[in-house]
Tab-separated table of C-alpha atoms and ligand atoms in Angstrom:
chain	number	residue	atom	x	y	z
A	1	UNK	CA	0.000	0.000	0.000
A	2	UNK	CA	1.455	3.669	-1.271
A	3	UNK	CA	2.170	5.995	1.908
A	4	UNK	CA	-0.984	8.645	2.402
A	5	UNK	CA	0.029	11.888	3.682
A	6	UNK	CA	-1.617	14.946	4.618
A	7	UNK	CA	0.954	17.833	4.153
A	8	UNK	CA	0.444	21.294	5.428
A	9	UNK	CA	2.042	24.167	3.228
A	10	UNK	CA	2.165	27.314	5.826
A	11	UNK	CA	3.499	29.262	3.130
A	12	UNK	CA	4.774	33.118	4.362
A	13	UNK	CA	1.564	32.901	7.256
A	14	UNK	CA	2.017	32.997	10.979
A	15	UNK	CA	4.827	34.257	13.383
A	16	UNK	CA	7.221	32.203	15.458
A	17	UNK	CA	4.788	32.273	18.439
A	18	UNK	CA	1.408	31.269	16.326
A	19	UNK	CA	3.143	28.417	14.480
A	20	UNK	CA	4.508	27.477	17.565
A	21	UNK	CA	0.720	27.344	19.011
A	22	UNK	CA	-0.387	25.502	15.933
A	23	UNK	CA	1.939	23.037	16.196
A	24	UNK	CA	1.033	22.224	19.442
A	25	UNK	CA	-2.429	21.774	18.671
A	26	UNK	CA	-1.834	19.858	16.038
A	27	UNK	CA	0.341	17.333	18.102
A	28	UNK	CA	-2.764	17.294	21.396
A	29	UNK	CA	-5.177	16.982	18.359
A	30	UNK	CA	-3.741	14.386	16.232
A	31	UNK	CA	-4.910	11.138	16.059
A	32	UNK	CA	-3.124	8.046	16.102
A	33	UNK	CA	-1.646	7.159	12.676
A	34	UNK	CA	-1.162	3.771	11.052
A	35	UNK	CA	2.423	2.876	9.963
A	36	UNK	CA	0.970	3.882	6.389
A	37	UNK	CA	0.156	7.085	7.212
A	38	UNK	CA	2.510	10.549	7.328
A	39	UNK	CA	1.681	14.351	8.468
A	40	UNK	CA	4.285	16.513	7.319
A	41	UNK	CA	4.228	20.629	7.925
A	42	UNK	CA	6.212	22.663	5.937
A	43	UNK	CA	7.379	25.764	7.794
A	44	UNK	CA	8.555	28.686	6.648
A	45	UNK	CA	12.788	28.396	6.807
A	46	UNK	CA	13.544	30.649	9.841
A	47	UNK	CA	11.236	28.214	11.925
A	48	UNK	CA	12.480	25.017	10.524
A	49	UNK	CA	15.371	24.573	13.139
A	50	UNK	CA	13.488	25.633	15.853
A	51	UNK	CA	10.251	24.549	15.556
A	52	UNK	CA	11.567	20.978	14.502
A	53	UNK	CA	13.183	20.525	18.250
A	54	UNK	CA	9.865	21.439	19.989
A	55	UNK	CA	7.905	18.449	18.318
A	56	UNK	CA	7.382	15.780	20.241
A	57	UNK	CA	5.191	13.338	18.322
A	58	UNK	CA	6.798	10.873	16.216
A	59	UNK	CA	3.606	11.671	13.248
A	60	UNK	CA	4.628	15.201	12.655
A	61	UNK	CA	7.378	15.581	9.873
A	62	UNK	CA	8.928	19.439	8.776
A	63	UNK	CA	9.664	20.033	4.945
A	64	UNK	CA	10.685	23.126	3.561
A	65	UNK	CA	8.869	25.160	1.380
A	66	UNK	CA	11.548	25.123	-1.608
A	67	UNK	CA	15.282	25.118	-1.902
A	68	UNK	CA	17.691	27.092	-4.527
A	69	UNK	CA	19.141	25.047	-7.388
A	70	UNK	CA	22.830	25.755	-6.922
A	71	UNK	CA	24.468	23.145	-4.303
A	72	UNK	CA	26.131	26.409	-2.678
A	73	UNK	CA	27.696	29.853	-3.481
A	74	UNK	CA	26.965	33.716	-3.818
A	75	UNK	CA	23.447	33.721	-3.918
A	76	UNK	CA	22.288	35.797	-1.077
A	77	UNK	CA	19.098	35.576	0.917
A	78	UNK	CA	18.655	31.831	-0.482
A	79	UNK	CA	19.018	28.212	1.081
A	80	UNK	CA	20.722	25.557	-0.258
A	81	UNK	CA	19.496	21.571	0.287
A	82	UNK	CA	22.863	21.349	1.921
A	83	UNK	CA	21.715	23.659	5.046
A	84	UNK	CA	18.612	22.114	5.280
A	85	UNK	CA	19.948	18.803	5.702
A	86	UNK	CA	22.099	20.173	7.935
A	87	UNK	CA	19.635	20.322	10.756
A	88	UNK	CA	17.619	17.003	9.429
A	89	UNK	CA	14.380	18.421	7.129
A	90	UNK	CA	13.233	15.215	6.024
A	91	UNK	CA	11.085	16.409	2.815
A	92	UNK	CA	11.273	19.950	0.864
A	93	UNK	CA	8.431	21.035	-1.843
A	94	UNK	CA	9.992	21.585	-4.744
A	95	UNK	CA	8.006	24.088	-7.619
A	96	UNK	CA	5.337	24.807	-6.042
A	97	UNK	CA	2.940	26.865	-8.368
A	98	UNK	CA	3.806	30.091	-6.655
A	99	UNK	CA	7.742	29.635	-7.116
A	100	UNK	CA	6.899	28.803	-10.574
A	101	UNK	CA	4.906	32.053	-11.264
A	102	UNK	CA	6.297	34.241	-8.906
A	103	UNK	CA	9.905	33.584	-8.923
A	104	UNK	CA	10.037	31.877	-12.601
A	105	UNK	CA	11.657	28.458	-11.420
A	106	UNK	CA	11.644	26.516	-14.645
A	107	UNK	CA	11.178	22.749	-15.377
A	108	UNK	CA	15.455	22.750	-15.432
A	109	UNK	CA	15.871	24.507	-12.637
A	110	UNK	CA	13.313	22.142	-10.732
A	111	UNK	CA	15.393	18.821	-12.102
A	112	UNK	CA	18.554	20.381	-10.294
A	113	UNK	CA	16.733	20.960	-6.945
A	114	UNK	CA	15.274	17.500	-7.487
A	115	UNK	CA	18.878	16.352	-7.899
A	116	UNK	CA	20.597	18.026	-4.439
A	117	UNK	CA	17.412	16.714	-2.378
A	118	UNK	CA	17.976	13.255	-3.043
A	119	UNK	CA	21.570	13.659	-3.144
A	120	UNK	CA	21.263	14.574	0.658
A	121	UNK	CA	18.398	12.414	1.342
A	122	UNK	CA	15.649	14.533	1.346
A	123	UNK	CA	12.193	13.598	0.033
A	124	UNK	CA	11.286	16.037	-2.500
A	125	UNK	CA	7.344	16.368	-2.755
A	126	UNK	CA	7.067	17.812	-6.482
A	127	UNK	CA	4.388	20.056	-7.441
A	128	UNK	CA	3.377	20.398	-10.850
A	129	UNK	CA	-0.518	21.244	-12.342
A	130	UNK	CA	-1.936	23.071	-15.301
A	131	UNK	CA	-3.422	27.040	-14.681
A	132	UNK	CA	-7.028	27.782	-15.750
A	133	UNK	CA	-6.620	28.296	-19.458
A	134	UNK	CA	-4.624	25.093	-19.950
A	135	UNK	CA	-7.947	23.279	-18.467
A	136	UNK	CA	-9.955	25.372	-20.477
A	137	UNK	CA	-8.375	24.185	-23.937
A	138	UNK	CA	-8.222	20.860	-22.638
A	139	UNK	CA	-4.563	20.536	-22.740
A	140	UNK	CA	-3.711	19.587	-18.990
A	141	UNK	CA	-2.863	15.939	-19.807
A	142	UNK	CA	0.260	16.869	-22.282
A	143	UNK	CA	1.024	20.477	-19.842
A	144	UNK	CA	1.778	18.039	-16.759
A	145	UNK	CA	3.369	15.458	-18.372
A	146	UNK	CA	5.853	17.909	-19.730
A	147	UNK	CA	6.493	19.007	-16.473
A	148	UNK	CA	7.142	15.657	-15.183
A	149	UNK	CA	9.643	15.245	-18.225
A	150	UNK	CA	11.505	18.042	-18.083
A	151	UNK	CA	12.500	17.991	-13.716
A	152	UNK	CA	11.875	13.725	-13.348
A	153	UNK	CA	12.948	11.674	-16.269
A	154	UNK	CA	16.415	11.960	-15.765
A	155	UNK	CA	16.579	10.245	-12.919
A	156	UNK	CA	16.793	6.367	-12.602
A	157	UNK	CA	13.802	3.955	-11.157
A	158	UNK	CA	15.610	4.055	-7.432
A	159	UNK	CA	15.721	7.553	-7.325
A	160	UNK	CA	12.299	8.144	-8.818
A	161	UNK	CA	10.269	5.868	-6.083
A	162	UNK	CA	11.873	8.247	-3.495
A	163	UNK	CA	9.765	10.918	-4.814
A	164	UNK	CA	6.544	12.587	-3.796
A	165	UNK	CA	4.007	14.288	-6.239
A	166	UNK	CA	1.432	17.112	-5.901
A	167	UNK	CA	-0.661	17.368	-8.232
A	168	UNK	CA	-2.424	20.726	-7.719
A	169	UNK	CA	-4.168	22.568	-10.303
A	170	UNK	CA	-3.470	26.095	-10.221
A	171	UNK	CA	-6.911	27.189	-10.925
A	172	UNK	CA	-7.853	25.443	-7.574
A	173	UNK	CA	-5.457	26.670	-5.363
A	174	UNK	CA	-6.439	28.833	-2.646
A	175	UNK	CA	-9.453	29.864	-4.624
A	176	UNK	CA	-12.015	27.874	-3.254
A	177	UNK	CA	-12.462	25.971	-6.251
A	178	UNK	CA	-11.973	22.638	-5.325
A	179	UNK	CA	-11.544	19.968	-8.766
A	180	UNK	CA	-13.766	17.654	-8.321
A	181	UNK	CA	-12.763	14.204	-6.910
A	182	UNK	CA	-13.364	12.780	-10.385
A	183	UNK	CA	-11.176	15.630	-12.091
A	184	UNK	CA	-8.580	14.111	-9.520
A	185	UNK	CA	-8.704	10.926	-10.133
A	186	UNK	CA	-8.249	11.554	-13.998
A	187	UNK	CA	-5.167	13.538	-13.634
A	188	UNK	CA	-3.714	11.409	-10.804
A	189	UNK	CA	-4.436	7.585	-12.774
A	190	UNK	CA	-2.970	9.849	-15.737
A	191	UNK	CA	-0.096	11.022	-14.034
A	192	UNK	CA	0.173	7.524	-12.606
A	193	UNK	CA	0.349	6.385	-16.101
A	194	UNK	CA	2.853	8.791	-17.784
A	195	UNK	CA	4.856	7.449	-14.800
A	196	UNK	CA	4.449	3.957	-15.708
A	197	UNK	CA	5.565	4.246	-19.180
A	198	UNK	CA	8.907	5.718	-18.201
A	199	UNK	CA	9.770	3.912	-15.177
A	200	UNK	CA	7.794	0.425	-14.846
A	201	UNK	CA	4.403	-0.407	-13.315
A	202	UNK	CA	6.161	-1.123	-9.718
A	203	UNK	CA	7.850	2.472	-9.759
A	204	UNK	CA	4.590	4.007	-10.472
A	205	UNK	CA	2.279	2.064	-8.654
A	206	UNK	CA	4.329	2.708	-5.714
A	207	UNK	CA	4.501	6.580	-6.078
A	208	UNK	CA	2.231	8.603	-3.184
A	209	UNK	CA	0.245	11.302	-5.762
A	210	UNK	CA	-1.296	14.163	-3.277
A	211	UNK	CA	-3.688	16.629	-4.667
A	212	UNK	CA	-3.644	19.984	-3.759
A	213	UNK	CA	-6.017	22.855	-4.535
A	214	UNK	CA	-8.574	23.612	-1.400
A	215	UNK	CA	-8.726	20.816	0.193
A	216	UNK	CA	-10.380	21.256	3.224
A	217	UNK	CA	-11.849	19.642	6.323
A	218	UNK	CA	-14.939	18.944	4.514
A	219	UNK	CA	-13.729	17.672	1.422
A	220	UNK	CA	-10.852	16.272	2.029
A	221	UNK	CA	-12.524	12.731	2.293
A	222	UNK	CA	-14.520	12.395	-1.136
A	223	UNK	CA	-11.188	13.441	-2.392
A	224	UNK	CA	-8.853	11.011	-0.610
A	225	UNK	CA	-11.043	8.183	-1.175
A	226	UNK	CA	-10.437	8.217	-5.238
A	227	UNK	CA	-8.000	5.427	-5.560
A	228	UNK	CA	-5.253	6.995	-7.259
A	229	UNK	CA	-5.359	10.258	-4.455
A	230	UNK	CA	-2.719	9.309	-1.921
A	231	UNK	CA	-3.526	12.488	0.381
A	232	UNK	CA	-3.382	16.142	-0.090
A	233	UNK	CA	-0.614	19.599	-0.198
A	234	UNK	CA	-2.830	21.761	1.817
A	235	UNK	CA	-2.681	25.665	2.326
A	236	UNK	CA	-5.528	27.873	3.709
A	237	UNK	CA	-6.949	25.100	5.874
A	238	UNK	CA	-3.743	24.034	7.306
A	239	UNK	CA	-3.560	27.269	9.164
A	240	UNK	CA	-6.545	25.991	11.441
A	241	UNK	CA	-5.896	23.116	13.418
A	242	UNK	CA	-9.315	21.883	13.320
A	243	UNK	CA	-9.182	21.925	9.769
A	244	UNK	CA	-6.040	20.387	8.983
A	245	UNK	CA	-6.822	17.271	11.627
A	246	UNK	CA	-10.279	16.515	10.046
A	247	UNK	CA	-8.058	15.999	6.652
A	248	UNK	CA	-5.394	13.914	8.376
A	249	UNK	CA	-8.359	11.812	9.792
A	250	UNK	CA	-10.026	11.778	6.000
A	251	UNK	CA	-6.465	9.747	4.566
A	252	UNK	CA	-7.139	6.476	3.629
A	253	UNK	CA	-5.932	3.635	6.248
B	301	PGA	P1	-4.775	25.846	-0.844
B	301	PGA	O1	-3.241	25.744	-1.288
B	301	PGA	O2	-5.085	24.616	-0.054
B	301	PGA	O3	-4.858	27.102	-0.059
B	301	PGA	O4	-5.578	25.896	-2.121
B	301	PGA	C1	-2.692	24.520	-1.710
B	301	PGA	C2	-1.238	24.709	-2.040
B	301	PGA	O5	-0.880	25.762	-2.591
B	301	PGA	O6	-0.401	23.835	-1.773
């Protein structure tokens, strides 16, 4: 059975003292997971040290929120995969949708941070998803699988079953607009597919696919019950702890 995890994305939201408080709540909230089961948070980096020495429960895992592409140098105000696995961050999302469209992290640049994370052992959960007019023209299928092509089919079948995908349509994130479970499932067995032709049916059927795109508390079961939905990359409603622990109780056993 594929790992299901419910991962939080904080993004730039809450100061030291309310993510500490979250946290904490999270960890007196959550309930007890099987051995197939993962929470991960990821923090924003000046927490990451910090906060990862004040959690207690064995069920809560820190990522970071991305990582530059260069293995080190003159590249101020950034953080290399080398410092984070420097003080043990277990997983790191790599191209989110914002990085992609805010900073203008390309498919390349994504295969190199791909490349340091498992290098140092970190899981990379790898976000990729087609924006609204993509959908619209009915193009996703061919827009993601380019994506996966250009940052993930380099590597060999070892290094590709240490990976983590997140599929999250941009035209669902943080807009309320939830795809619908079926949308999901299409994109994930499709995904799930592309995946298989490159790298063998045991690589891909052993790959955790999240969905991401307002997933929420009420939701987040119709989605996670879809069979190729391993869990959800959650935003707003993993800024409330109620919220977030009603979609770690949705994952599938
Ligand atoms: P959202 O964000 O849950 O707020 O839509 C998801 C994400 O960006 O990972």
């Amino acid at each position: 059975m594929r790992k299901q995890i419910a991962a939080a994305n904080w993004k730039m939201n809450k100061t030291f003292r309310e993510g500490q408080s979250l946290l904490r709540e999270l960890e007196t909230g959550m309930p007890q997971l099987t051995s197939n089961q993962s929470v991960v948070v990821a923090l924003p980096f000046p927490y990451l040290g910090m906060l990862k020495l004040e959690i207690h429960s064995k069920s809560i895992q820190i990522a970071a929120q991305n990582c530059h592409h260069a293995r080190e140098g003159a590249f101020t105000g950034e953080v290399s995969v080398v410092m984070l696995k420097s003080i043990d961050v277990p997983y790191c999302i790599i191209g989110h949708s914002e990085r992609r469209e805010y900073f203008h992290e390309t498919n390349a640049q994504l295969a190199d941070k791909i490349n340091h994370c498992l290098a140092a052992d970190i899981t990379p959960i790898f976000c990729c998803g087609e924006p609204l007019a993509v959908r619209e023209a009915n193009n996703q299928n061919t827009f993601v699988e380019a994506q996966l092509n250009e940052s993930l089919f380099h590597l060999d079948e070892a290094a590709m079953q240490k990976i983590v995908i997140a599929y999250e349509p941009i035209w669902a994130i943080g807009t309320g607009k939830t795809a619908s479970s079926d949308q999901a499932q299409e994109m994930h067995a499709h995904i799930r597919g592309v995946l298989q032709k490159q790298f063998g049916s045991t690589v891909a059927s052993s790959i955790s696919i999240l969905y991401g795109g307002s997933v929420k508390g009420s939701n987040a079961a119709e989605i996670f019950s879809q069979p190729d939905v391993d869990g959800g990359l959650v935003g707003g409603a993993s800024l409330i702890a109620e919220e977030f622990l009603k979609i770690v109780a949705a994952l599938k056993q």
